[in-house]
Short mmCIF file of C-alpha atoms and ligand atoms in Angstrom, two decimals:
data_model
loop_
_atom_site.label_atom_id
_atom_site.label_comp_id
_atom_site.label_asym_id
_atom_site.label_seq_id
_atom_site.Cartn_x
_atom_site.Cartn_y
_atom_site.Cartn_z
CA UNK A 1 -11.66 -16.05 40.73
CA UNK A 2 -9.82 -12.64 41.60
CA UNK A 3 -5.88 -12.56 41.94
CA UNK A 4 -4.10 -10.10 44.01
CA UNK A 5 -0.19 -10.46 43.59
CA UNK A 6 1.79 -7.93 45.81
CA UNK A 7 5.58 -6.71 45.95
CA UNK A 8 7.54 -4.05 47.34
CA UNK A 9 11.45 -4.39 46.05
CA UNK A 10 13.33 -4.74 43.28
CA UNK A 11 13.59 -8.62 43.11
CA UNK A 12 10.18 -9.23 44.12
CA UNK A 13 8.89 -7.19 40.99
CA UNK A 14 10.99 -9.31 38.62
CA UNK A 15 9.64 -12.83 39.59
CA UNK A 16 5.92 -11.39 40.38
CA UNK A 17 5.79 -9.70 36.92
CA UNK A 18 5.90 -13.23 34.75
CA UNK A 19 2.97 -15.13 36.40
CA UNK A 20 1.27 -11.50 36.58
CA UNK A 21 1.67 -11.27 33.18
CA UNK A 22 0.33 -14.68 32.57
CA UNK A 23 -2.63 -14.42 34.51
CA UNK A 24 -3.44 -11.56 32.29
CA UNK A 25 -2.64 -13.01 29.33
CA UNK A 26 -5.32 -15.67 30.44
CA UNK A 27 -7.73 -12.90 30.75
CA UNK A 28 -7.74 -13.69 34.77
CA UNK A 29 -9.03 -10.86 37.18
CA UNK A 30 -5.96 -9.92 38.80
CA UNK A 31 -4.63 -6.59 40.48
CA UNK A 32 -1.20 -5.73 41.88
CA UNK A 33 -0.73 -3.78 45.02
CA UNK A 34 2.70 -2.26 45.38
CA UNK A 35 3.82 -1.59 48.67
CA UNK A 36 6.85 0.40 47.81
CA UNK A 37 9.17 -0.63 50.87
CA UNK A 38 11.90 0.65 48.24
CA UNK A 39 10.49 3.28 45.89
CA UNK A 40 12.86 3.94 43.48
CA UNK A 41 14.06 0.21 42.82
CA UNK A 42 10.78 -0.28 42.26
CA UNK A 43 8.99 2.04 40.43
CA UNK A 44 12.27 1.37 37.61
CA UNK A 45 11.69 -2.71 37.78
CA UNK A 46 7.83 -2.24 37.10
CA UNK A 47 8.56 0.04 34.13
CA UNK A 48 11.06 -2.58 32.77
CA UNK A 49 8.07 -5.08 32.47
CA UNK A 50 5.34 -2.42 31.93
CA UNK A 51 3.23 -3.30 35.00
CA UNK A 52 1.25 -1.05 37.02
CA UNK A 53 0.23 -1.28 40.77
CA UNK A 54 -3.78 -0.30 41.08
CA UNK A 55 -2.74 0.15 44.66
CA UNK A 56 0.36 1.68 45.65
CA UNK A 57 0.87 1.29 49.78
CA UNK A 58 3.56 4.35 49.82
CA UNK A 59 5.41 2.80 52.65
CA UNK A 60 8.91 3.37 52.60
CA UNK A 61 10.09 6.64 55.01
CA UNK A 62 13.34 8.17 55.87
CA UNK A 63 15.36 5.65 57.87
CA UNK A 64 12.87 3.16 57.61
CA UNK A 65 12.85 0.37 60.27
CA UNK A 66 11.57 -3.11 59.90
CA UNK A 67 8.95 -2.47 62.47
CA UNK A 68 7.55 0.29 60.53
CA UNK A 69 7.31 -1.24 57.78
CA UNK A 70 5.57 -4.07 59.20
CA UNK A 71 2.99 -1.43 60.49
CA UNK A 72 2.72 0.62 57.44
CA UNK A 73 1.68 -2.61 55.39
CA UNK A 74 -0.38 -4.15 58.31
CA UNK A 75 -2.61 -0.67 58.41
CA UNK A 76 -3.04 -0.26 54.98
CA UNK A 77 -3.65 -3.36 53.36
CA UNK A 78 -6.15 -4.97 54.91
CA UNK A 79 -9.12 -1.83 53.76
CA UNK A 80 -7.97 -2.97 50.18
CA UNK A 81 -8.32 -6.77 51.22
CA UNK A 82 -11.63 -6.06 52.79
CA UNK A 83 -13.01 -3.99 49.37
CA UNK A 84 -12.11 -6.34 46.87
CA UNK A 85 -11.96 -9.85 48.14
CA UNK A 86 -9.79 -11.67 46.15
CA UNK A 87 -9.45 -15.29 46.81
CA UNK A 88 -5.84 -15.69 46.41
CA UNK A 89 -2.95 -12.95 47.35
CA UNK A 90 0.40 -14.13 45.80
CA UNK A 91 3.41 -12.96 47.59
CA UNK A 92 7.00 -13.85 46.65
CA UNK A 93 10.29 -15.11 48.62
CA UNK A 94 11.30 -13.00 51.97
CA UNK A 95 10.83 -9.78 51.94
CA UNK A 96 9.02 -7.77 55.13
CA UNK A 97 6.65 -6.84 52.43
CA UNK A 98 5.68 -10.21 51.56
CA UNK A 99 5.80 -11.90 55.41
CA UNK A 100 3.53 -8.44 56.11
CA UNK A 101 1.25 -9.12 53.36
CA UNK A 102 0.45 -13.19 54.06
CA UNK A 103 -0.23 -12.33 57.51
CA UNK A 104 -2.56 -9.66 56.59
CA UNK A 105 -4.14 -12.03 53.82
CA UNK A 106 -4.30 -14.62 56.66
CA UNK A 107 -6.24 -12.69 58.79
CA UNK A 108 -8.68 -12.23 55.88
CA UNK A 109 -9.26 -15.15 55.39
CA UNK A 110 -7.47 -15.00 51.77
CA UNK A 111 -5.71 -18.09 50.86
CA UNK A 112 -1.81 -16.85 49.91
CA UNK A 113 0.28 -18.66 47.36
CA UNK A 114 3.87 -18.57 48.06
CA UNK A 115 6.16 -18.14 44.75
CA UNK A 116 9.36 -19.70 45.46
CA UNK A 117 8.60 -21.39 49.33
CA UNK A 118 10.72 -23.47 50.94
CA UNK A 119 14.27 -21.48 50.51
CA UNK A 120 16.08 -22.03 53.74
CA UNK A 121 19.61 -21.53 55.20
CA UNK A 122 18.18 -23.42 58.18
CA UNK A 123 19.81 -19.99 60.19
CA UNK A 124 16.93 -18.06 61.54
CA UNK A 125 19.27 -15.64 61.58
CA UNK A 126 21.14 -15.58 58.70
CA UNK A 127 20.26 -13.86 56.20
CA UNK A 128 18.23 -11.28 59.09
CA UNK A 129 15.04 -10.90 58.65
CA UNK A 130 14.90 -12.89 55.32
CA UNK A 131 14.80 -16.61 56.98
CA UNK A 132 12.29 -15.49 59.37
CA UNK A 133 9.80 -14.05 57.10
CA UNK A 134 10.41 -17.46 54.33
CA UNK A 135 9.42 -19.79 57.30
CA UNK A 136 6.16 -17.77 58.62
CA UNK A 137 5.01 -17.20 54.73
CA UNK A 138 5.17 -20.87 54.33
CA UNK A 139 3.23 -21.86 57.40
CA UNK A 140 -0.01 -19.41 56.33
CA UNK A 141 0.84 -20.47 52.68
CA UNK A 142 -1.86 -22.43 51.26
CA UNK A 143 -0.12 -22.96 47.90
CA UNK A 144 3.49 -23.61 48.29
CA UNK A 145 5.50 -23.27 45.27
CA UNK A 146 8.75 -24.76 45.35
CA UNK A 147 11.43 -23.70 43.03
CA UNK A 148 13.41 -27.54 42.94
CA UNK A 149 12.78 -30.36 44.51
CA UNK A 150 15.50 -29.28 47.46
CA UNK A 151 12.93 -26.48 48.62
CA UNK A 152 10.46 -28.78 48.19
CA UNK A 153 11.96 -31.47 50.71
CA UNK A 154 12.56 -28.76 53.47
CA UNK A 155 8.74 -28.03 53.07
CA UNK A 156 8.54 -31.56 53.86
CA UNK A 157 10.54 -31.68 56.57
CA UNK A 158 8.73 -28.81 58.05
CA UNK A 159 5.65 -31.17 58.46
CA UNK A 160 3.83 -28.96 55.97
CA UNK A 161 1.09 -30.79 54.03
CA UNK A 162 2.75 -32.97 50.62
CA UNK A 163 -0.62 -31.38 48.81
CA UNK A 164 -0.06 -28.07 48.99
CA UNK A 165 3.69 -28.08 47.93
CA UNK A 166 4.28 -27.75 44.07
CA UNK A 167 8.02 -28.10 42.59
CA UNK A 168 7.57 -25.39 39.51
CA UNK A 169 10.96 -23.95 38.98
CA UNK A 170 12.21 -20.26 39.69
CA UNK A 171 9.50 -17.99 37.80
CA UNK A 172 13.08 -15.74 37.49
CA UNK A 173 13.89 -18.03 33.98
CA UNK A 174 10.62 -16.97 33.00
CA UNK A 175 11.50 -13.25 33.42
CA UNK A 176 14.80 -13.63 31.99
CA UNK A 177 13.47 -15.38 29.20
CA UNK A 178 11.38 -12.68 28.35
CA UNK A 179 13.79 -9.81 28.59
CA UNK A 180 16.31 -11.68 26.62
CA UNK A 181 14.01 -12.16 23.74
CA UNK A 182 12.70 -9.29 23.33
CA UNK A 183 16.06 -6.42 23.33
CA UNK A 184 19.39 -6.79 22.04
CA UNK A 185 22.01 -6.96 25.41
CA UNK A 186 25.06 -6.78 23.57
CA UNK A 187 24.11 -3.60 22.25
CA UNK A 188 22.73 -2.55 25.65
CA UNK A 189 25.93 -3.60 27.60
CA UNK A 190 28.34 -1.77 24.67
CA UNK A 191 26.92 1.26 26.05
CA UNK A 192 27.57 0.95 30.20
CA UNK A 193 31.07 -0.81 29.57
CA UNK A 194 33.83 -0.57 26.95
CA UNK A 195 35.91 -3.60 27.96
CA UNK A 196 35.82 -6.92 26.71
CA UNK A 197 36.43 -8.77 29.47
CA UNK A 198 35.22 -7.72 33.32
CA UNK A 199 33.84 -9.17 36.88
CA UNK A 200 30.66 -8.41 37.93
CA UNK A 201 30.06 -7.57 41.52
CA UNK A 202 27.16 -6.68 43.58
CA UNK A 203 26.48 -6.42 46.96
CA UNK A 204 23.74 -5.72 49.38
CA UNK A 205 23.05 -8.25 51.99
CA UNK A 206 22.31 -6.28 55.44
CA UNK A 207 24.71 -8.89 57.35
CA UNK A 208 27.79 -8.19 54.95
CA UNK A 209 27.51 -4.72 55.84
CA UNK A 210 30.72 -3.94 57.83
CA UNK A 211 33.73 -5.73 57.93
CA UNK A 212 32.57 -8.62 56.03
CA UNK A 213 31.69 -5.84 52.88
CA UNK A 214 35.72 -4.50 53.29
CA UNK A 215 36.73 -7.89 53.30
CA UNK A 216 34.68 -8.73 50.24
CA UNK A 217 36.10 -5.57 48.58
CA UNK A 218 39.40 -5.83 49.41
CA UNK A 219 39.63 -9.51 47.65
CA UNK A 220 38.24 -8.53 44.82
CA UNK A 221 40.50 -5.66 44.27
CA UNK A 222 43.66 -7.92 45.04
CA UNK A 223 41.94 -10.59 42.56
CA UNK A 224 41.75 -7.23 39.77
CA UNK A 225 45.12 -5.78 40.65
CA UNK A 226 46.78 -9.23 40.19
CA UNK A 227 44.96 -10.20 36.99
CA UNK A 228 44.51 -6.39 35.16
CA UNK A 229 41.05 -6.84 34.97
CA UNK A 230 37.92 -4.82 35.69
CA UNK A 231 35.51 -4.97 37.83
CA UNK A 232 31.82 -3.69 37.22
CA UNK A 233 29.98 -2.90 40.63
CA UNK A 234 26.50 -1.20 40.94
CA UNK A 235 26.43 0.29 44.06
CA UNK A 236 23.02 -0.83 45.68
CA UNK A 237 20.97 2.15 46.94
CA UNK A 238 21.59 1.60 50.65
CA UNK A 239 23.57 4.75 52.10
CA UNK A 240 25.33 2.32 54.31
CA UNK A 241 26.71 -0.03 51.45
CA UNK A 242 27.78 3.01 49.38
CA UNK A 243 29.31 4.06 52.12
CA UNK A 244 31.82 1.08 52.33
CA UNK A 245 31.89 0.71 48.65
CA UNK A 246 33.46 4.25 48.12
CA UNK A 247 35.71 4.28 51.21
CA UNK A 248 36.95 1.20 50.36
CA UNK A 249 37.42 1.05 46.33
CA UNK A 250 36.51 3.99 45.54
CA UNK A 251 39.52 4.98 44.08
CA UNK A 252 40.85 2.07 42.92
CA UNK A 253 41.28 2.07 39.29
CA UNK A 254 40.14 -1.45 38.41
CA UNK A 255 36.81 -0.70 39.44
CA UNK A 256 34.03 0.89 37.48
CA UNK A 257 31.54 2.06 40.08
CA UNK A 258 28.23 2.69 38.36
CA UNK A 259 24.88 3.15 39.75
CA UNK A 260 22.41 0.20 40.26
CA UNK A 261 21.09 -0.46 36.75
CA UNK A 262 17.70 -1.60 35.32
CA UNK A 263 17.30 -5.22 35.06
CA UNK A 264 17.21 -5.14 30.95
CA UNK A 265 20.84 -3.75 31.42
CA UNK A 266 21.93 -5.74 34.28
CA UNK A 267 21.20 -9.12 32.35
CA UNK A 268 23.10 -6.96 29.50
CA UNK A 269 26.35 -7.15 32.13
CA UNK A 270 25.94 -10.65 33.45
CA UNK A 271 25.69 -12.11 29.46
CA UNK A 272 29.32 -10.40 28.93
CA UNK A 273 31.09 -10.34 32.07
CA UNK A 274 33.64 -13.21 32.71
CA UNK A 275 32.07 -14.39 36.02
CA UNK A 276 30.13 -13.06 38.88
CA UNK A 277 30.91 -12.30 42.79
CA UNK A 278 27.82 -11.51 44.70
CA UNK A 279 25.51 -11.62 47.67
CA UNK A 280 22.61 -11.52 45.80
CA UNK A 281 20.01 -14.54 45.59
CA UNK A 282 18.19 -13.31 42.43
CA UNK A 283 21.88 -13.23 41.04
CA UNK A 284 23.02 -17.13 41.84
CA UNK A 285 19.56 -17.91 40.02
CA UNK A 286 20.15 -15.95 36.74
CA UNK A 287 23.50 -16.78 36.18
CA UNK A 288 23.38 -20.00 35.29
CA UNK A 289 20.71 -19.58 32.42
CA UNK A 290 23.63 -17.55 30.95
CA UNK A 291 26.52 -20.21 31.59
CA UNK A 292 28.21 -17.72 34.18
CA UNK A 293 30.24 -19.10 37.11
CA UNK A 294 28.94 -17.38 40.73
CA UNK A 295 31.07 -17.22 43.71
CA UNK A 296 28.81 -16.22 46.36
CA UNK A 297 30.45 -14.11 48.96
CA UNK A 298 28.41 -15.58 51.96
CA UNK A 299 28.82 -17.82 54.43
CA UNK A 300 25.74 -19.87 53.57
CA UNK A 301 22.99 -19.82 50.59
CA UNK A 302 19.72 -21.23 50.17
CA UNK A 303 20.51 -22.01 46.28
CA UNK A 304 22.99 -25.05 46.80
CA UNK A 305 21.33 -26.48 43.68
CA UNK A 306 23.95 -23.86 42.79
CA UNK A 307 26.96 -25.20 44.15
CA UNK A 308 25.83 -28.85 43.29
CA UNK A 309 25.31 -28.09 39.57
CA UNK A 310 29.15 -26.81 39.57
CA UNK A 311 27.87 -23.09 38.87
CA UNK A 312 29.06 -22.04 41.92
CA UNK A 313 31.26 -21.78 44.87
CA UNK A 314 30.40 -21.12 48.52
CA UNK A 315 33.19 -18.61 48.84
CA UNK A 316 32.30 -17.26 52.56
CA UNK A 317 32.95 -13.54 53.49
CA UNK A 318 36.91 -13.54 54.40
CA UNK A 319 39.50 -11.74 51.82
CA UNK A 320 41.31 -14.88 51.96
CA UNK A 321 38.57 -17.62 50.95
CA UNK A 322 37.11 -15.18 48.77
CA UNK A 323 40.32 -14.51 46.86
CA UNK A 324 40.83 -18.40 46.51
CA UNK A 325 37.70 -18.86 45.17
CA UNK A 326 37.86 -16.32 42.41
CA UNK A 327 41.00 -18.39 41.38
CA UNK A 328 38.95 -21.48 41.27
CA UNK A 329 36.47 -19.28 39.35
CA UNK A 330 39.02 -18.52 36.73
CA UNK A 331 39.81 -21.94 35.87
CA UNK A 332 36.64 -23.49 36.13
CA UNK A 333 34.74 -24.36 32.45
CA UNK A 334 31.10 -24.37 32.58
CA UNK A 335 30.59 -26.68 29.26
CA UNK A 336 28.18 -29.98 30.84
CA UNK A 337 26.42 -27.91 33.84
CA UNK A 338 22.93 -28.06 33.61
CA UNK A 339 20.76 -24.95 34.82
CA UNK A 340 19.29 -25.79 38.22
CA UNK A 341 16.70 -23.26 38.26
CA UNK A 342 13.70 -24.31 35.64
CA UNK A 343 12.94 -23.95 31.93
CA UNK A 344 11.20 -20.40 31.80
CA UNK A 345 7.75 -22.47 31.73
CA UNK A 346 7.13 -21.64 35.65
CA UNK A 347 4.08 -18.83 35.52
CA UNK A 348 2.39 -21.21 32.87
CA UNK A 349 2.48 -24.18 35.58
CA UNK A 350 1.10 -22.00 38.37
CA UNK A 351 -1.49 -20.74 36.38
CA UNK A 352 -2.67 -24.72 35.51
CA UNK A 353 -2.15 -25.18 39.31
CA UNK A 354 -4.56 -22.78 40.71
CA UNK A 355 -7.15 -23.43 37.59
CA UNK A 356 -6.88 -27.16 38.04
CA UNK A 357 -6.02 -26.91 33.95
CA UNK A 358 -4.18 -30.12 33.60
CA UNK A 359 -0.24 -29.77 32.68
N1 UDP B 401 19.66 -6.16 39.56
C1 UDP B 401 19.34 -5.11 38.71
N2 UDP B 401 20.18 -4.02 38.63
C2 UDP B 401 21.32 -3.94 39.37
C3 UDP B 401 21.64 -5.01 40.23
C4 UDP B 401 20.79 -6.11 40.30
O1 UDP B 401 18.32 -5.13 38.02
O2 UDP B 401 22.02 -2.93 39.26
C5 UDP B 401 18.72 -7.29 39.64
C6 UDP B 401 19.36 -8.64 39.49
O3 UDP B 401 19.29 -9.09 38.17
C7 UDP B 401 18.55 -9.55 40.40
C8 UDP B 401 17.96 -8.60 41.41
O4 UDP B 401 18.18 -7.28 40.93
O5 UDP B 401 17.50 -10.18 39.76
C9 UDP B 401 18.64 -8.87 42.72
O6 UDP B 401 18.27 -7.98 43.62
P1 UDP B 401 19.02 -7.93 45.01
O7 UDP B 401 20.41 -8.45 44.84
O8 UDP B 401 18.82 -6.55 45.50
O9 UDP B 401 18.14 -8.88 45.93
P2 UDP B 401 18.14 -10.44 46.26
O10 UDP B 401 18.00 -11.19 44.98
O11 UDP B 401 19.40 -10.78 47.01
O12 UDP B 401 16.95 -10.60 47.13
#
């Protein structure tokens, strides 16, 4: 059997690398092809886990559009598809890359296996393009691996076959798992931040840019000002978020603005900080498996297993609610809440899965 396991952002990389790394570690034939839709975030996340693409797609262009990414990845994958036949293409959650990718494998005739299927907001257009792309992976997905049972039921309700869905956790404990073990955060984090005590914030999500984003911001840096706290924000890559970010509180004191960080480090900030605000759906997933409280500054998520574990609040995108919730977030103690999200043991069950080893 042959393995091809593609990716072409930041968060992608993170919960590909594991079961990559697994399927080496098994002495599998298996091959990566990076797409690149964004470089930079990239090319840092695959040195993190020391994983190299044998094909590199080179997409990503000035002012890239959807569409043209789309293209990009529907010209030149399939040639790579065609020359080495691999019977199974593993793409991950909902990026353009990875919708582009299972239709190409699709019209190859290469089964896809979709790590972490059946995330839904049940908004096709909320978060833009991200529920679109989850819902057409799933349908050319032959292996659908759910990250809880949740995902797994809305496979269910989809009318999508009972034997191809597989509840095997988040494959991001897995990644986590591995970075933890193996370099010292504290030490790491002493080094980006010299206070004791700080929020983390990130943001990113295309359909918080705008008002929502100042509105975000702006409760935040009432929530700091009131308290005498910090706040730790990297600013995500996108000119149109950094934008915002530094009009808005980009003079403001309380905030440390620092450039996005690799993962190692990032982990490094969520460990110490006191709790998080974010968009981010990697970051309501990793939180947890270090007893941090999330409010999520959206008006929907696909993680409630987030919100129902009592790791986090649905804190929408208005100053007001968002404020309110960071209150909440300051009282709240995290002692009994159980870590929604798996055991770090995900890549080894996907691996038995496609083998047919028994668990
Ligand atoms: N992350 C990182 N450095 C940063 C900010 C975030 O490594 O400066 C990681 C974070 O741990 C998470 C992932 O990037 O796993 C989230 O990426 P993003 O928020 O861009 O995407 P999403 O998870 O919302 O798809």
């Amino acid at each position: 059997m042959k393995y091809c396991f593609v990716f072409g952002t930041r968060p992608e990389v993170i919960k590909v690398a594991p079961v990559y790394k697994f399927f080496i570690e098994k002495n599998e034939e298996a091959f990566i092809v990076a797409t690149a839709q964004h470089r930079e975030m990239m090319d840092t996340m695959m040195n993190v886990f020391g994983i190299e693409a044998k094909y590199d797609l080179n997409v990503m262009t000035h002012d890239q559009t959807l569409d043209s990414v789309v293209a990009s990845i529907m010209q030149r994958l399939p040639p790579i598809l065609q020359r080495e036949r691999p019977d199974i293409l593993f793409v991950q959650g909902d990026t353009t890359t990875a919708m582009s990718c299972a239709i190409c494998a699709f019209h190859s005739k290469v089964q896809v296996a979709h790590i972490e299927a059946g995330l839904r907001s049940h908004d096709l257009y909320d978060p833009f393009p991200e529920e679109m792309n989850r819902r057409v992976i799933d349908v050319v997905s032959t292996y659908l691996f759910a990250p809880t049972e949740k995902a797994r039921d809305n496979l269910i309700k989809e009318g999508i076959a009972e034997d191809r869905i597989y509840t095997v956790g988040n494959t991001v404990v897995d990644a986590l798992k591995m970075i933890t073990n193996s370099f010292d955060l504290p030490q790491m984090r002493s080094r980006i931040v010299p206070f004791e005590r700080y929020i983390l914030l990130t943001l990113h999500r295309r359909e918080n840019i705008g008002e929502r984003m100042v509105s975000i911001l702006s409760a935040v840096a009432k929530f700091a000002e009131e308290r005498n706290i910090h706040v730790v924000l990297p600013v995500h890559k996108n000119p149109n978020v950094r934008r915002i970010v530094f009009d808005t509180v980009g003079s403001n004191p309380h905030f440390k603005l620092i450039e996005p960080v690799d993962y190692v480090s990032f982990l490094a900030l969520l460990e110490g900080c006191w709790f998080v605000v974010t968009d981010s759906g990697g970051v309501q997933e990793e939180a947890p498996s270090f007893g941090k409280f999330v409010v999520v500054a959206r008006r929907t998520t696909e993680r409630p297993e987030l919100i129902e574990s009592g790791f986090g609040i649905l804190a929408g995108t208005e100053e007001n609610s968002i404020h309110e919730a960071m209150v909440s977030a300051s009282e709240t103690k995290l002692d009994t809440a159980e870590n929604p999200f798996g055991d770090g043991k995900t890549s080894e069950r996907i691996w038995r899965i496609v083998r047919g080893v028994s668990q």
